Tab-separated table of C-alpha atoms and ligand atoms in Angstrom:
chain	number	residue	atom	x	y	z
H	1	MET	CA	-146.816	-8.414	-154.607
H	2	THR	CA	-146.700	-11.856	-154.375
H	3	THR	CA	-143.136	-13.875	-153.025
H	4	SER	CA	-143.162	-15.162	-156.349
H	5	THR	CA	-142.451	-11.952	-157.922
H	6	GLU	CA	-139.015	-11.583	-159.332
H	7	PHE	CA	-137.711	-8.344	-158.026
H	8	PHE	CA	-133.985	-9.039	-159.666
H	9	ILE	CA	-134.111	-9.041	-163.221
H	10	ASP	CA	-131.821	-11.439	-165.419
H	11	PRO	CA	-130.719	-8.942	-168.635
H	12	GLN	CA	-131.283	-11.766	-170.954
H	13	GLN	CA	-134.924	-12.395	-169.281
H	14	GLY	CA	-136.768	-9.245	-170.331
H	15	LEU	CA	-140.011	-9.295	-171.829
H	16	LYS	CA	-141.361	-7.589	-174.643
H	17	GLU	CA	-143.859	-5.752	-172.875
H	18	ASP	CA	-141.011	-3.932	-170.289
H	19	ARG	CA	-141.032	-0.695	-169.875
H	20	VAL	CA	-137.651	0.259	-168.680
H	21	PHE	CA	-136.346	3.431	-166.740
H	22	ILE	CA	-132.578	3.946	-167.532
H	23	TYR	CA	-130.725	5.919	-165.242
H	24	HIS	CA	-127.167	7.671	-165.478
H	25	ASP	CA	-125.161	9.576	-163.199
H	26	LYS	CA	-128.379	10.169	-160.582
H	27	GLN	CA	-130.377	11.418	-164.007
H	28	LEU	CA	-133.079	9.800	-165.717
H	29	LEU	CA	-132.642	8.964	-169.845
H	30	VAL	CA	-135.854	10.296	-171.643
H	31	ARG	CA	-136.675	10.941	-175.193
H	32	GLY	CA	-139.389	13.858	-175.351
H	33	LYS	CA	-142.168	13.054	-172.799
H	34	ASN	CA	-140.919	9.205	-173.081
H	35	LEU	CA	-139.661	8.578	-169.482
H	36	TYR	CA	-139.341	4.836	-170.228
H	37	TRP	CA	-137.998	2.271	-172.980
H	38	SER	CA	-138.913	-0.976	-174.323
H	39	ASN	CA	-136.617	-3.626	-174.054
H	40	SER	CA	-136.351	-4.447	-177.871
H	41	GLU	CA	-134.935	-0.127	-177.813
H	42	ILE	CA	-132.326	-0.871	-175.374
H	43	GLN	CA	-131.565	-4.759	-175.463
H	44	HIS	CA	-128.449	-4.475	-177.806
H	45	LEU	CA	-126.911	-1.836	-174.569
H	46	LEU	CA	-127.392	-4.669	-172.042
H	47	SER	CA	-124.329	-7.030	-170.801
H	48	ASN	CA	-124.780	-9.647	-167.761
H	49	SER	CA	-123.127	-6.810	-165.353
H	50	HIS	CA	-126.580	-5.006	-165.550
H	51	ARG	CA	-129.043	-6.075	-163.122
H	52	PRO	CA	-132.546	-4.629	-163.725
H	53	LEU	CA	-134.841	-3.639	-160.796
H	54	LEU	CA	-138.463	-4.555	-160.646
H	55	ILE	CA	-140.285	-1.296	-159.673
H	56	ASP	CA	-143.729	-2.428	-160.013
H	57	ILE	CA	-146.156	-4.280	-161.794
H	58	GLN	CA	-149.476	-2.802	-163.172
H	59	ASN	CA	-152.304	-4.524	-165.906
H	60	ARG	CA	-149.273	-6.996	-165.677
H	61	ILE	CA	-146.503	-5.000	-167.474
H	62	ARG	CA	-143.486	-4.924	-165.523
H	63	TYR	CA	-141.979	-1.503	-164.836
H	64	LEU	CA	-138.130	-1.850	-164.354
H	65	ALA	CA	-135.146	0.380	-163.709
H	66	VAL	CA	-131.509	-0.209	-164.587
H	67	GLN	CA	-128.356	1.846	-163.998
H	68	PHE	CA	-125.867	2.555	-166.876
H	69	GLU	CA	-122.211	3.636	-165.645
H	70	LYS	CA	-121.739	5.371	-169.466
H	71	ASP	CA	-123.895	7.780	-170.889
H	72	VAL	CA	-125.458	6.259	-173.538
H	73	CYS	CA	-127.224	9.498	-174.687
H	74	ASP	CA	-126.238	9.273	-178.144
H	75	SER	CA	-126.534	5.497	-179.253
H	76	ILE	CA	-130.528	5.619	-178.288
H	77	ASP	CA	-131.310	9.662	-179.301
H	78	ALA	CA	-132.092	10.249	-175.556
H	79	GLU	CA	-131.377	13.292	-173.086
H	80	LEU	CA	-130.353	13.185	-169.540
H	81	VAL	CA	-133.036	14.597	-167.279
H	82	SER	CA	-133.574	15.415	-163.194
H	83	LEU	CA	-135.871	13.841	-161.525
H	84	TRP	CA	-136.569	17.190	-159.991
H	85	LYS	CA	-137.470	18.575	-163.370
H	86	ILE	CA	-139.495	15.662	-163.887
H	87	LEU	CA	-141.413	16.355	-160.849
H	88	LEU	CA	-142.297	19.801	-161.843
H	89	GLU	CA	-143.032	18.885	-165.408
H	90	THR	CA	-144.693	15.379	-165.815
H	91	ASP	CA	-147.753	13.535	-164.550
H	92	ASN	CA	-148.102	12.086	-161.032
H	93	SER	CA	-148.156	7.958	-162.383
H	94	GLN	CA	-145.112	8.542	-164.186
H	95	PHE	CA	-143.057	10.081	-161.917
H	96	ARG	CA	-143.613	7.676	-159.180
H	97	PHE	CA	-142.301	5.208	-161.294
H	98	ALA	CA	-139.455	7.182	-161.892
H	99	GLY	CA	-138.675	7.934	-158.181
H	100	LEU	CA	-139.309	4.585	-157.127
H	101	GLY	CA	-136.881	3.432	-159.478
H	102	SER	CA	-134.216	5.961	-158.542
H	103	GLN	CA	-134.810	4.893	-154.802
H	104	LEU	CA	-134.308	1.416	-155.245
H	105	LEU	CA	-131.004	1.656	-157.409
H	106	ASN	CA	-129.785	4.144	-154.438
H	107	TRP	CA	-130.523	1.117	-151.985
H	108	TYR	CA	-129.292	-1.709	-154.445
H	109	ASN	CA	-125.910	0.508	-154.940
H	110	SER	CA	-125.084	0.951	-151.538
H	111	HIS	CA	-125.999	-2.563	-150.290
H	112	ARG	CA	-123.213	-4.573	-152.308
H	113	PHE	CA	-121.777	-5.382	-149.412
H	114	CYS	CA	-122.367	-6.528	-145.964
H	115	GLY	CA	-122.556	-3.664	-143.366
H	116	THR	CA	-121.628	-6.597	-140.642
H	117	CYS	CA	-118.828	-8.476	-142.128
H	118	GLY	CA	-117.817	-6.784	-145.066
H	119	SER	CA	-119.027	-9.671	-147.473
H	120	PRO	CA	-120.381	-9.096	-151.069
H	121	THR	CA	-123.844	-9.853	-150.883
H	122	GLN	CA	-126.655	-10.930	-153.066
H	123	PRO	CA	-130.102	-10.582	-154.129
H	124	HIS	CA	-132.473	-12.239	-152.130
H	125	GLU	CA	-134.482	-15.182	-154.068
H	126	LEU	CA	-138.134	-14.296	-152.636
H	127	GLU	CA	-137.724	-10.605	-151.362
H	128	ARG	CA	-136.538	-7.504	-152.326
H	129	ALA	CA	-133.737	-7.961	-150.325
H	130	MET	CA	-129.814	-8.210	-150.370
H	131	VAL	CA	-128.434	-10.653	-148.379
H	132	CYS	CA	-125.484	-11.535	-146.785
H	133	PRO	CA	-124.165	-15.397	-147.569
H	134	SER	CA	-121.606	-15.210	-144.819
H	135	CYS	CA	-123.958	-14.047	-141.802
H	136	GLN	CA	-127.541	-14.431	-143.533
H	137	LEU	CA	-128.557	-10.913	-142.404
H	138	SER	CA	-130.843	-9.375	-145.540
H	139	PHE	CA	-130.904	-5.558	-146.203
H	140	TYR	CA	-134.127	-4.109	-147.288
H	141	ALA	CA	-134.664	-0.991	-149.125
H	142	ARG	CA	-135.382	2.003	-146.273
H	143	ILE	CA	-136.900	5.176	-146.360
H	144	ASN	CA	-135.845	7.968	-144.096
H	145	PRO	CA	-138.916	9.366	-142.362
H	146	CYS	CA	-139.241	13.054	-142.449
H	147	VAL	CA	-141.892	15.794	-140.747
H	148	ILE	CA	-142.776	18.784	-143.039
H	149	VAL	CA	-145.152	21.238	-141.184
H	150	LEU	CA	-146.897	24.432	-142.167
H	151	VAL	CA	-147.038	26.673	-138.708
H	152	THR	CA	-150.157	29.079	-138.792
H	153	ARG	CA	-151.078	32.252	-136.378
H	154	GLY	CA	-154.650	32.761	-137.483
H	155	GLN	CA	-154.663	33.318	-140.858
H	156	GLU	CA	-150.914	33.845	-141.145
H	157	LEU	CA	-148.511	31.345	-142.490
H	158	LEU	CA	-144.854	30.646	-141.599
H	159	LEU	CA	-142.614	30.275	-144.799
H	160	ALA	CA	-139.208	30.008	-145.157
H	161	LYS	CA	-136.597	29.991	-147.802
H	162	HIS	CA	-134.230	26.900	-147.087
H	163	THR	CA	-130.587	27.993	-147.523
H	164	ARG	CA	-130.289	24.875	-149.997
H	165	THR	CA	-133.268	25.588	-152.147
H	166	ARG	CA	-133.247	24.134	-155.593
H	167	THR	CA	-136.458	26.464	-156.190
H	168	GLY	CA	-136.003	29.743	-154.222
H	169	PHE	CA	-139.354	28.918	-153.192
H	170	HIS	CA	-140.688	29.831	-149.941
H	171	SER	CA	-141.877	26.799	-148.195
H	172	CYS	CA	-142.539	24.918	-145.162
H	173	LEU	CA	-140.209	23.987	-142.462
H	174	ALA	CA	-139.070	20.272	-142.673
H	175	GLY	CA	-136.719	17.615	-140.973
H	176	PHE	CA	-135.974	14.373	-140.098
H	177	ILE	CA	-137.373	12.135	-137.645
H	178	GLU	CA	-134.781	11.331	-135.180
H	179	VAL	CA	-134.086	8.261	-133.527
H	180	GLY	CA	-136.482	7.633	-130.622
H	181	GLU	CA	-138.599	10.505	-131.679
H	182	THR	CA	-142.109	10.409	-132.100
H	183	PRO	CA	-143.201	12.547	-135.333
H	184	GLU	CA	-144.734	15.237	-133.560
H	185	GLN	CA	-141.721	15.750	-131.200
H	186	ALA	CA	-140.003	15.883	-134.475
H	187	VAL	CA	-142.178	18.648	-135.504
H	188	ALA	CA	-142.002	20.876	-132.145
H	189	ARG	CA	-137.901	20.200	-131.988
H	190	GLU	CA	-137.486	20.968	-135.566
H	191	VAL	CA	-139.451	24.302	-135.578
H	192	LYS	CA	-137.930	25.579	-132.828
H	193	GLU	CA	-134.329	24.873	-134.025
H	194	GLU	CA	-135.006	25.980	-137.443
H	195	VAL	CA	-136.774	29.621	-136.678
H	196	GLY	CA	-136.960	29.822	-132.591
H	197	ILE	CA	-140.494	29.432	-131.821
H	198	GLU	CA	-142.618	27.134	-129.776
H	199	VAL	CA	-146.042	25.441	-131.329
H	200	GLU	CA	-148.688	23.649	-130.540
H	201	ASN	CA	-151.820	21.494	-131.506
H	202	ILE	CA	-149.765	19.629	-133.888
H	203	ARG	CA	-151.892	17.484	-136.050
H	204	TYR	CA	-151.138	15.082	-138.949
H	205	ILE	CA	-152.605	15.784	-142.341
H	206	LYS	CA	-151.393	13.519	-144.997
H	207	SER	CA	-148.038	11.758	-146.348
H	208	GLN	CA	-146.012	11.802	-149.864
H	209	SER	CA	-142.971	9.259	-150.862
H	210	TRP	CA	-140.127	12.041	-151.545
H	211	PRO	CA	-137.596	10.678	-153.733
H	212	PHE	CA	-134.800	13.297	-152.930
H	213	PRO	CA	-133.334	10.284	-152.554
H	214	SER	CA	-135.261	8.675	-150.146
H	215	GLN	CA	-137.999	10.085	-147.712
H	216	LEU	CA	-141.264	9.850	-146.536
H	217	MET	CA	-142.479	12.827	-146.008
H	218	LEU	CA	-145.033	13.319	-143.020
H	219	GLY	CA	-147.525	16.973	-143.333
H	220	PHE	CA	-148.390	18.526	-140.273
H	221	PHE	CA	-150.035	21.914	-139.570
H	222	ALA	CA	-149.108	23.455	-136.179
H	223	ASP	CA	-150.034	26.411	-134.411
H	224	TYR	CA	-147.981	29.251	-133.139
H	225	LYS	CA	-147.479	29.146	-129.166
H	226	ALA	CA	-144.853	31.450	-128.235
H	227	GLY	CA	-141.260	33.453	-128.971
H	228	ASP	CA	-139.885	35.498	-131.952
H	229	LEU	CA	-138.799	34.473	-135.538
H	230	ARG	CA	-135.467	33.988	-135.311
H	231	PRO	CA	-133.737	31.912	-138.567
H	232	ASP	CA	-130.866	29.504	-137.407
H	233	ARG	CA	-129.058	30.511	-140.920
H	234	LYS	CA	-127.845	27.056	-141.119
H	235	GLU	CA	-130.708	25.618	-142.805
H	236	ILE	CA	-133.055	28.721	-143.242
H	237	GLU	CA	-132.303	31.521	-144.604
H	238	GLU	CA	-135.290	33.664	-143.983
H	239	ALA	CA	-138.332	32.773	-142.487
H	240	ALA	CA	-141.690	35.262	-141.891
H	241	TRP	CA	-145.273	35.348	-141.610
H	242	PHE	CA	-147.579	35.828	-144.901
H	243	LEU	CA	-150.804	36.717	-145.358
H	244	PRO	CA	-153.279	34.385	-147.717
H	245	GLY	CA	-153.526	37.000	-150.236
H	246	ASP	CA	-149.965	38.172	-150.182
H	247	LEU	CA	-147.926	34.973	-150.506
H	248	PRO	CA	-144.381	34.592	-152.062
H	249	LEU	CA	-143.646	31.785	-154.927
H	250	GLY	CA	-143.969	28.683	-153.533
H	251	PRO	CA	-144.448	24.966	-154.200
H	252	ALA	CA	-147.680	23.725	-156.550
H	253	ALA	CA	-149.968	21.722	-154.777
H	254	SER	CA	-149.965	19.129	-157.585
H	255	ILE	CA	-146.001	17.939	-156.696
H	256	SER	CA	-145.721	18.539	-153.098
H	257	VAL	CA	-147.513	18.007	-150.154
H	258	ALA	CA	-146.021	21.315	-148.817
H	259	GLY	CA	-147.792	22.904	-151.465
H	260	GLU	CA	-151.000	21.005	-150.230
H	261	LEU	CA	-150.457	22.056	-146.686
H	262	ILE	CA	-150.459	25.848	-147.930
H	263	ALA	CA	-153.498	25.134	-150.404
H	264	LEU	CA	-155.301	23.401	-147.274
H	265	HIS	CA	-155.040	26.141	-145.240
H	266	LEU	CA	-155.913	28.659	-147.664
H	267	GLN	CA	-158.908	27.172	-148.313
H	268	ARG	CA	-159.779	27.479	-144.581
H	269	PHE	CA	-160.211	31.055	-145.520
H	270	GLY	CA	-161.976	31.070	-148.478
H	271	PHE	CA	-159.031	31.885	-150.744
R	1	ZN	ZN1	-122.363	-10.600	-143.040
């Protein structure tokens, strides 16, 4: 994007072609399979207190995100759907916009005031940032880096059921990278903390933006080195070694890097 891009849109300056994602109470307003709305459909609901944020521009079409404090489902014949449900049920390109819009609104809503002096912030004129007019600090949208790791022992996969699982799936181990850590150090620490074993040969595979609420997931493989499985019961309810032909219900490769790591391991052994 160039510096002349407008990241904060005046609600009166909507374009006919804009595609607008509407959020309320951390959910998205949708109609059937349509995740976004045209300006003409929602213009009557916008007031000057709304501040649509630019998600992206593709083929000269602006994709915007706007938050409504009130539930306006009835007035536009919409229903509220969670991002999580959208991830599971829609194609990836639409989910990318919906997820990014949610992250941007989260950031915008939590940076109305300067963290240093407490003054109300203002949108930056040129960049996607909020600025404090008193101390000139800029606040950019942030991501939180996390690691997600598939630990293997020969053919076996270590899969765990997380205590806060939304799906009931068994999946890879994951956690936030702490200040001062490399991603590889975070992998070794998280595995040790969550299930009590040591790993080696930690290698990066691929990454994924994960808007629940604002993570960058870095996906790794690691080999089992030593120790017995002892789930910590705080984050991990149960953890076990599984053979490729006998896996519990887990995430699909099409939606998450965890699913892709599992699929890659199975491919290696011809499954
Ligand atoms: Zn300030």
